């Protein structure tokens, strides 16, 4: 059984997991018992699920699989040129092109912050630790730094700019989870006897 996901462009819980031009197709299979998988097929994403799955489980699993695909795709590391182009697209989409960085690049010397911006120079730097995280997280950090080109501090005007990005809270939660996990004590390896 094949069907289009009733929520447009992979919208899960009112949050767009995919760009609007990427439809999501859910294919149910009576032979599939427990596993769920997803892949890109041309201009759409196909999610394979067991036929017995409820609509609520379907929505949840579609969101999980879209996030997994996004994480896999973002592991294909963007170079500095692609990162700069992505920042330009995000500025156009969310800030009407008003945030115009002169440079956007990955750096390896930021271990306590995800990104930084020097408005006077128009430069944005993202921590290499973001590489491999889901695209929506990288986009959030880029938007955060782009917003600093328009508003220097973290006052109400700054946060109002970021409200335009629909995955702000989710991305912040993801980053908070990563930061919390990094602070957890390491479990000692079992001793060889």
PDB file of C-alpha atoms in Angstrom:
ATOM      1  CA  UNK A   1       0.000   0.000   0.000  1.00  0.00           C
ATOM      2  CA  UNK A   2       1.386   3.401  -0.953  1.00  0.00           C
ATOM      3  CA  UNK A   3       0.130   6.782   0.160  1.00  0.00           C
ATOM      4  CA  UNK A   4       1.135  10.388   0.384  1.00  0.00           C
ATOM      5  CA  UNK A   5       1.762  11.684   3.848  1.00  0.00           C
ATOM      6  CA  UNK A   6      -1.200  13.967   4.573  1.00  0.00           C
ATOM      7  CA  UNK A   7       1.018  16.649   6.087  1.00  0.00           C
ATOM      8  CA  UNK A   8       2.778  18.677   3.422  1.00  0.00           C
ATOM      9  CA  UNK A   9       6.500  18.351   2.835  1.00  0.00           C
ATOM     10  CA  UNK A  10       7.172  16.092   5.771  1.00  0.00           C
ATOM     11  CA  UNK A  11       5.582  18.320   8.365  1.00  0.00           C
ATOM     12  CA  UNK A  12       5.731  16.499  11.660  1.00  0.00           C
ATOM     13  CA  UNK A  13       3.892  17.975  14.604  1.00  0.00           C
ATOM     14  CA  UNK A  14       3.600  21.276  12.746  1.00  0.00           C
ATOM     15  CA  UNK A  15       7.366  21.525  12.198  1.00  0.00           C
ATOM     16  CA  UNK A  16       8.749  21.172   8.700  1.00  0.00           C
ATOM     17  CA  UNK A  17      11.420  18.514   8.636  1.00  0.00           C
ATOM     18  CA  UNK A  18      12.116  18.983   4.942  1.00  0.00           C
ATOM     19  CA  UNK A  19      12.197  21.903   2.570  1.00  0.00           C
ATOM     20  CA  UNK A  20       8.758  22.602   1.060  1.00  0.00           C
ATOM     21  CA  UNK A  21       9.786  21.167  -2.322  1.00  0.00           C
ATOM     22  CA  UNK A  22      10.548  17.680  -0.930  1.00  0.00           C
ATOM     23  CA  UNK A  23       7.378  15.582  -0.675  1.00  0.00           C
ATOM     24  CA  UNK A  24       7.324  12.580   1.634  1.00  0.00           C
ATOM     25  CA  UNK A  25       5.770   9.317   0.500  1.00  0.00           C
ATOM     26  CA  UNK A  26       4.882   6.669   3.080  1.00  0.00           C
ATOM     27  CA  UNK A  27       4.789   3.083   1.844  1.00  0.00           C
ATOM     28  CA  UNK A  28       3.123   0.512   4.087  1.00  0.00           C
ATOM     29  CA  UNK A  29       3.998  -3.166   3.792  1.00  0.00           C
ATOM     30  CA  UNK A  30       2.191  -6.161   5.293  1.00  0.00           C
ATOM     31  CA  UNK A  31       5.469  -8.128   5.156  1.00  0.00           C
ATOM     32  CA  UNK A  32       7.348  -5.516   7.153  1.00  0.00           C
ATOM     33  CA  UNK A  33       6.913  -6.356  10.861  1.00  0.00           C
ATOM     34  CA  UNK A  34       9.069  -4.035  12.967  1.00  0.00           C
ATOM     35  CA  UNK A  35      11.557  -2.130  10.888  1.00  0.00           C
ATOM     36  CA  UNK A  36      11.217   1.366   9.489  1.00  0.00           C
ATOM     37  CA  UNK A  37      13.524   2.739   6.817  1.00  0.00           C
ATOM     38  CA  UNK A  38      13.780   5.786   4.579  1.00  0.00           C
ATOM     39  CA  UNK A  39      15.654   6.917   1.499  1.00  0.00           C
ATOM     40  CA  UNK A  40      15.656   9.682  -1.087  1.00  0.00           C
ATOM     41  CA  UNK A  41      14.091   8.849  -4.434  1.00  0.00           C
ATOM     42  CA  UNK A  42      14.497  11.658  -6.913  1.00  0.00           C
ATOM     43  CA  UNK A  43      12.792  14.752  -5.516  1.00  0.00           C
ATOM     44  CA  UNK A  44      10.996  12.971  -2.681  1.00  0.00           C
ATOM     45  CA  UNK A  45      11.668  11.018   0.488  1.00  0.00           C
ATOM     46  CA  UNK A  46      10.240   7.505   0.793  1.00  0.00           C
ATOM     47  CA  UNK A  47       9.543   6.095   4.269  1.00  0.00           C
ATOM     48  CA  UNK A  48       8.837   2.344   4.542  1.00  0.00           C
ATOM     49  CA  UNK A  49       6.742   1.248   7.542  1.00  0.00           C
ATOM     50  CA  UNK A  50       4.770  -1.822   8.705  1.00  0.00           C
ATOM     51  CA  UNK A  51       1.131  -1.825   7.525  1.00  0.00           C
ATOM     52  CA  UNK A  52      -0.212  -2.245  11.073  1.00  0.00           C
ATOM     53  CA  UNK A  53       1.324   1.017  12.300  1.00  0.00           C
ATOM     54  CA  UNK A  54      -1.131   3.679  13.554  1.00  0.00           C
ATOM     55  CA  UNK A  55      -1.255   7.174  12.060  1.00  0.00           C
ATOM     56  CA  UNK A  56       0.314   8.630  15.216  1.00  0.00           C
ATOM     57  CA  UNK A  57       3.180   6.099  15.039  1.00  0.00           C
ATOM     58  CA  UNK A  58       3.545   6.877  11.340  1.00  0.00           C
ATOM     59  CA  UNK A  59       3.905  10.612  12.011  1.00  0.00           C
ATOM     60  CA  UNK A  60       6.425   9.972  14.777  1.00  0.00           C
ATOM     61  CA  UNK A  61       8.504   7.569  12.671  1.00  0.00           C
ATOM     62  CA  UNK A  62       8.433   9.852   9.645  1.00  0.00           C
ATOM     63  CA  UNK A  63       9.925  12.617  11.828  1.00  0.00           C
ATOM     64  CA  UNK A  64      12.571  10.266  13.232  1.00  0.00           C
ATOM     65  CA  UNK A  65      13.552   9.029   9.776  1.00  0.00           C
ATOM     66  CA  UNK A  66      13.674  12.523   8.268  1.00  0.00           C
ATOM     67  CA  UNK A  67      16.011  13.586  11.075  1.00  0.00           C
ATOM     68  CA  UNK A  68      18.208  10.508  10.484  1.00  0.00           C
ATOM     69  CA  UNK A  69      18.432  11.217   6.759  1.00  0.00           C
ATOM     70  CA  UNK A  70      19.248  14.857   7.440  1.00  0.00           C
ATOM     71  CA  UNK A  71      22.008  13.824   9.857  1.00  0.00           C
ATOM     72  CA  UNK A  72      23.465  11.388   7.306  1.00  0.00           C
ATOM     73  CA  UNK A  73      23.406  14.037   4.611  1.00  0.00           C
ATOM     74  CA  UNK A  74      24.971  16.698   6.807  1.00  0.00           C
ATOM     75  CA  UNK A  75      27.849  14.302   7.561  1.00  0.00           C
ATOM     76  CA  UNK A  76      28.847  14.902   3.992  1.00  0.00           C
ATOM     77  CA  UNK A  77      30.731  17.894   5.228  1.00  0.00           C
ATOM     78  CA  UNK A  78      30.062  21.220   3.626  1.00  0.00           C
ATOM     79  CA  UNK A  79      33.162  23.114   2.656  1.00  0.00           C
ATOM     80  CA  UNK A  80      33.596  26.793   3.487  1.00  0.00           C
ATOM     81  CA  UNK A  81      32.271  27.799   0.054  1.00  0.00           C
ATOM     82  CA  UNK A  82      29.090  25.749   0.478  1.00  0.00           C
ATOM     83  CA  UNK A  83      28.708  27.066   4.023  1.00  0.00           C
ATOM     84  CA  UNK A  84      28.960  30.662   2.748  1.00  0.00           C
ATOM     85  CA  UNK A  85      26.351  29.937   0.044  1.00  0.00           C
ATOM     86  CA  UNK A  86      24.059  28.298   2.587  1.00  0.00           C
ATOM     87  CA  UNK A  87      24.313  31.366   4.833  1.00  0.00           C
ATOM     88  CA  UNK A  88      23.293  33.527   1.862  1.00  0.00           C
ATOM     89  CA  UNK A  89      20.246  31.359   1.152  1.00  0.00           C
ATOM     90  CA  UNK A  90      19.216  31.420   4.821  1.00  0.00           C
ATOM     91  CA  UNK A  91      19.621  35.205   4.966  1.00  0.00           C
ATOM     92  CA  UNK A  92      17.385  35.563   1.906  1.00  0.00           C
ATOM     93  CA  UNK A  93      14.780  33.160   3.271  1.00  0.00           C
ATOM     94  CA  UNK A  94      14.559  34.451   6.845  1.00  0.00           C
ATOM     95  CA  UNK A  95      16.050  37.969   6.893  1.00  0.00           C
ATOM     96  CA  UNK A  96      15.127  39.263   3.417  1.00  0.00           C
ATOM     97  CA  UNK A  97      18.835  39.172   2.513  1.00  0.00           C
ATOM     98  CA  UNK A  98      19.734  41.892   5.028  1.00  0.00           C
ATOM     99  CA  UNK A  99      22.416  39.822   6.794  1.00  0.00           C
ATOM    100  CA  UNK A 100      25.388  39.771   4.421  1.00  0.00           C
ATOM    101  CA  UNK A 101      28.500  38.118   5.804  1.00  0.00           C
ATOM    102  CA  UNK A 102      31.842  38.681   4.100  1.00  0.00           C
ATOM    103  CA  UNK A 103      33.104  35.255   5.203  1.00  0.00           C
ATOM    104  CA  UNK A 104      31.650  32.075   6.681  1.00  0.00           C
ATOM    105  CA  UNK A 105      33.947  29.219   7.588  1.00  0.00           C
ATOM    106  CA  UNK A 106      34.507  26.188   9.800  1.00  0.00           C
ATOM    107  CA  UNK A 107      37.041  26.508  12.609  1.00  0.00           C
ATOM    108  CA  UNK A 108      38.594  23.974  14.965  1.00  0.00           C
ATOM    109  CA  UNK A 109      39.409  26.319  17.843  1.00  0.00           C
ATOM    110  CA  UNK A 110      35.856  26.732  19.207  1.00  0.00           C
ATOM    111  CA  UNK A 111      35.264  24.037  21.781  1.00  0.00           C
ATOM    112  CA  UNK A 112      33.005  25.946  24.169  1.00  0.00           C
ATOM    113  CA  UNK A 113      30.702  27.630  21.649  1.00  0.00           C
ATOM    114  CA  UNK A 114      28.918  26.529  18.476  1.00  0.00           C
ATOM    115  CA  UNK A 115      29.627  29.631  16.462  1.00  0.00           C
ATOM    116  CA  UNK A 116      30.795  33.216  16.614  1.00  0.00           C
ATOM    117  CA  UNK A 117      30.343  36.401  14.659  1.00  0.00           C
ATOM    118  CA  UNK A 118      32.397  39.572  14.341  1.00  0.00           C
ATOM    119  CA  UNK A 119      29.896  42.113  12.961  1.00  0.00           C
ATOM    120  CA  UNK A 120      32.565  44.764  12.270  1.00  0.00           C
ATOM    121  CA  UNK A 121      34.352  42.331   9.932  1.00  0.00           C
ATOM    122  CA  UNK A 122      31.225  40.556   8.711  1.00  0.00           C
ATOM    123  CA  UNK A 123      32.802  37.208   9.582  1.00  0.00           C
ATOM    124  CA  UNK A 124      31.042  34.117  10.871  1.00  0.00           C
ATOM    125  CA  UNK A 125      32.827  31.066  12.218  1.00  0.00           C
ATOM    126  CA  UNK A 126      31.173  27.734  13.031  1.00  0.00           C
ATOM    127  CA  UNK A 127      32.692  25.088  15.276  1.00  0.00           C
ATOM    128  CA  UNK A 128      33.787  21.934  13.503  1.00  0.00           C
ATOM    129  CA  UNK A 129      31.813  20.062  16.205  1.00  0.00           C
ATOM    130  CA  UNK A 130      28.635  20.922  14.247  1.00  0.00           C
ATOM    131  CA  UNK A 131      29.794  18.826  11.317  1.00  0.00           C
ATOM    132  CA  UNK A 132      27.697  15.671  11.205  1.00  0.00           C
ATOM    133  CA  UNK A 133      24.787  17.191  13.137  1.00  0.00           C
ATOM    134  CA  UNK A 134      21.374  17.439  11.436  1.00  0.00           C
ATOM    135  CA  UNK A 135      21.063  20.194   8.827  1.00  0.00           C
ATOM    136  CA  UNK A 136      18.379  22.033  10.795  1.00  0.00           C
ATOM    137  CA  UNK A 137      20.853  22.395  13.691  1.00  0.00           C
ATOM    138  CA  UNK A 138      23.609  23.792  11.455  1.00  0.00           C
ATOM    139  CA  UNK A 139      21.028  26.112   9.867  1.00  0.00           C
ATOM    140  CA  UNK A 140      19.953  27.357  13.296  1.00  0.00           C
ATOM    141  CA  UNK A 141      23.537  28.175  14.322  1.00  0.00           C
ATOM    142  CA  UNK A 142      24.133  29.919  10.981  1.00  0.00           C
ATOM    143  CA  UNK A 143      20.936  31.944  11.443  1.00  0.00           C
ATOM    144  CA  UNK A 144      21.936  32.783  15.009  1.00  0.00           C
ATOM    145  CA  UNK A 145      25.241  34.204  13.792  1.00  0.00           C
ATOM    146  CA  UNK A 146      23.614  35.932  10.792  1.00  0.00           C
ATOM    147  CA  UNK A 147      21.196  37.610  13.216  1.00  0.00           C
ATOM    148  CA  UNK A 148      24.229  39.075  15.024  1.00  0.00           C
ATOM    149  CA  UNK A 149      25.101  40.942  11.827  1.00  0.00           C
ATOM    150  CA  UNK A 150      21.764  42.739  12.275  1.00  0.00           C
ATOM    151  CA  UNK A 151      21.504  42.895  16.083  1.00  0.00           C
ATOM    152  CA  UNK A 152      24.741  42.629  18.114  1.00  0.00           C
ATOM    153  CA  UNK A 153      23.428  41.364  21.482  1.00  0.00           C
ATOM    154  CA  UNK A 154      20.921  38.780  22.677  1.00  0.00           C
ATOM    155  CA  UNK A 155      18.081  41.181  23.463  1.00  0.00           C
ATOM    156  CA  UNK A 156      14.408  40.884  22.486  1.00  0.00           C
ATOM    157  CA  UNK A 157      15.029  42.158  18.918  1.00  0.00           C
ATOM    158  CA  UNK A 158      17.629  39.442  18.383  1.00  0.00           C
ATOM    159  CA  UNK A 159      15.320  36.620  19.538  1.00  0.00           C
ATOM    160  CA  UNK A 160      12.446  38.072  17.532  1.00  0.00           C
ATOM    161  CA  UNK A 161      14.556  37.639  14.375  1.00  0.00           C
ATOM    162  CA  UNK A 162      15.166  33.973  15.177  1.00  0.00           C
ATOM    163  CA  UNK A 163      11.451  33.327  15.701  1.00  0.00           C
ATOM    164  CA  UNK A 164      11.154  33.265  11.902  1.00  0.00           C
ATOM    165  CA  UNK A 165      13.019  29.917  11.827  1.00  0.00           C
ATOM    166  CA  UNK A 166      10.458  27.210  12.681  1.00  0.00           C
ATOM    167  CA  UNK A 167      12.975  24.781  14.177  1.00  0.00           C
ATOM    168  CA  UNK A 168      14.671  27.180  16.602  1.00  0.00           C
ATOM    169  CA  UNK A 169      13.457  25.457  19.779  1.00  0.00           C
ATOM    170  CA  UNK A 170      14.145  21.980  18.440  1.00  0.00           C
ATOM    171  CA  UNK A 171      17.682  22.925  17.371  1.00  0.00           C
ATOM    172  CA  UNK A 172      18.386  24.590  20.708  1.00  0.00           C
ATOM    173  CA  UNK A 173      17.162  21.471  22.497  1.00  0.00           C
ATOM    174  CA  UNK A 174      19.421  19.301  20.340  1.00  0.00           C
ATOM    175  CA  UNK A 175      22.459  21.456  21.124  1.00  0.00           C
ATOM    176  CA  UNK A 176      21.609  21.514  24.839  1.00  0.00           C
ATOM    177  CA  UNK A 177      21.394  17.705  24.776  1.00  0.00           C
ATOM    178  CA  UNK A 178      24.785  17.414  23.085  1.00  0.00           C
ATOM    179  CA  UNK A 179      26.326  19.814  25.603  1.00  0.00           C
ATOM    180  CA  UNK A 180      24.796  17.891  28.516  1.00  0.00           C
ATOM    181  CA  UNK A 181      26.045  14.569  27.145  1.00  0.00           C
ATOM    182  CA  UNK A 182      29.572  15.977  26.851  1.00  0.00           C
ATOM    183  CA  UNK A 183      29.505  16.816  30.583  1.00  0.00           C
ATOM    184  CA  UNK A 184      28.510  13.278  31.619  1.00  0.00           C
ATOM    185  CA  UNK A 185      31.236  11.273  33.296  1.00  0.00           C
ATOM    186  CA  UNK A 186      32.846   8.720  31.022  1.00  0.00           C
ATOM    187  CA  UNK A 187      32.069   5.116  31.887  1.00  0.00           C
ATOM    188  CA  UNK A 188      35.314   3.276  32.562  1.00  0.00           C
ATOM    189  CA  UNK A 189      36.104   0.476  30.149  1.00  0.00           C
ATOM    190  CA  UNK A 190      35.921  -3.027  31.612  1.00  0.00           C
ATOM    191  CA  UNK A 191      39.277  -4.337  32.761  1.00  0.00           C
ATOM    192  CA  UNK A 192      40.839  -7.197  30.865  1.00  0.00           C
ATOM    193  CA  UNK A 193      41.426 -10.197  33.122  1.00  0.00           C
TER     194      UNK A 193
END
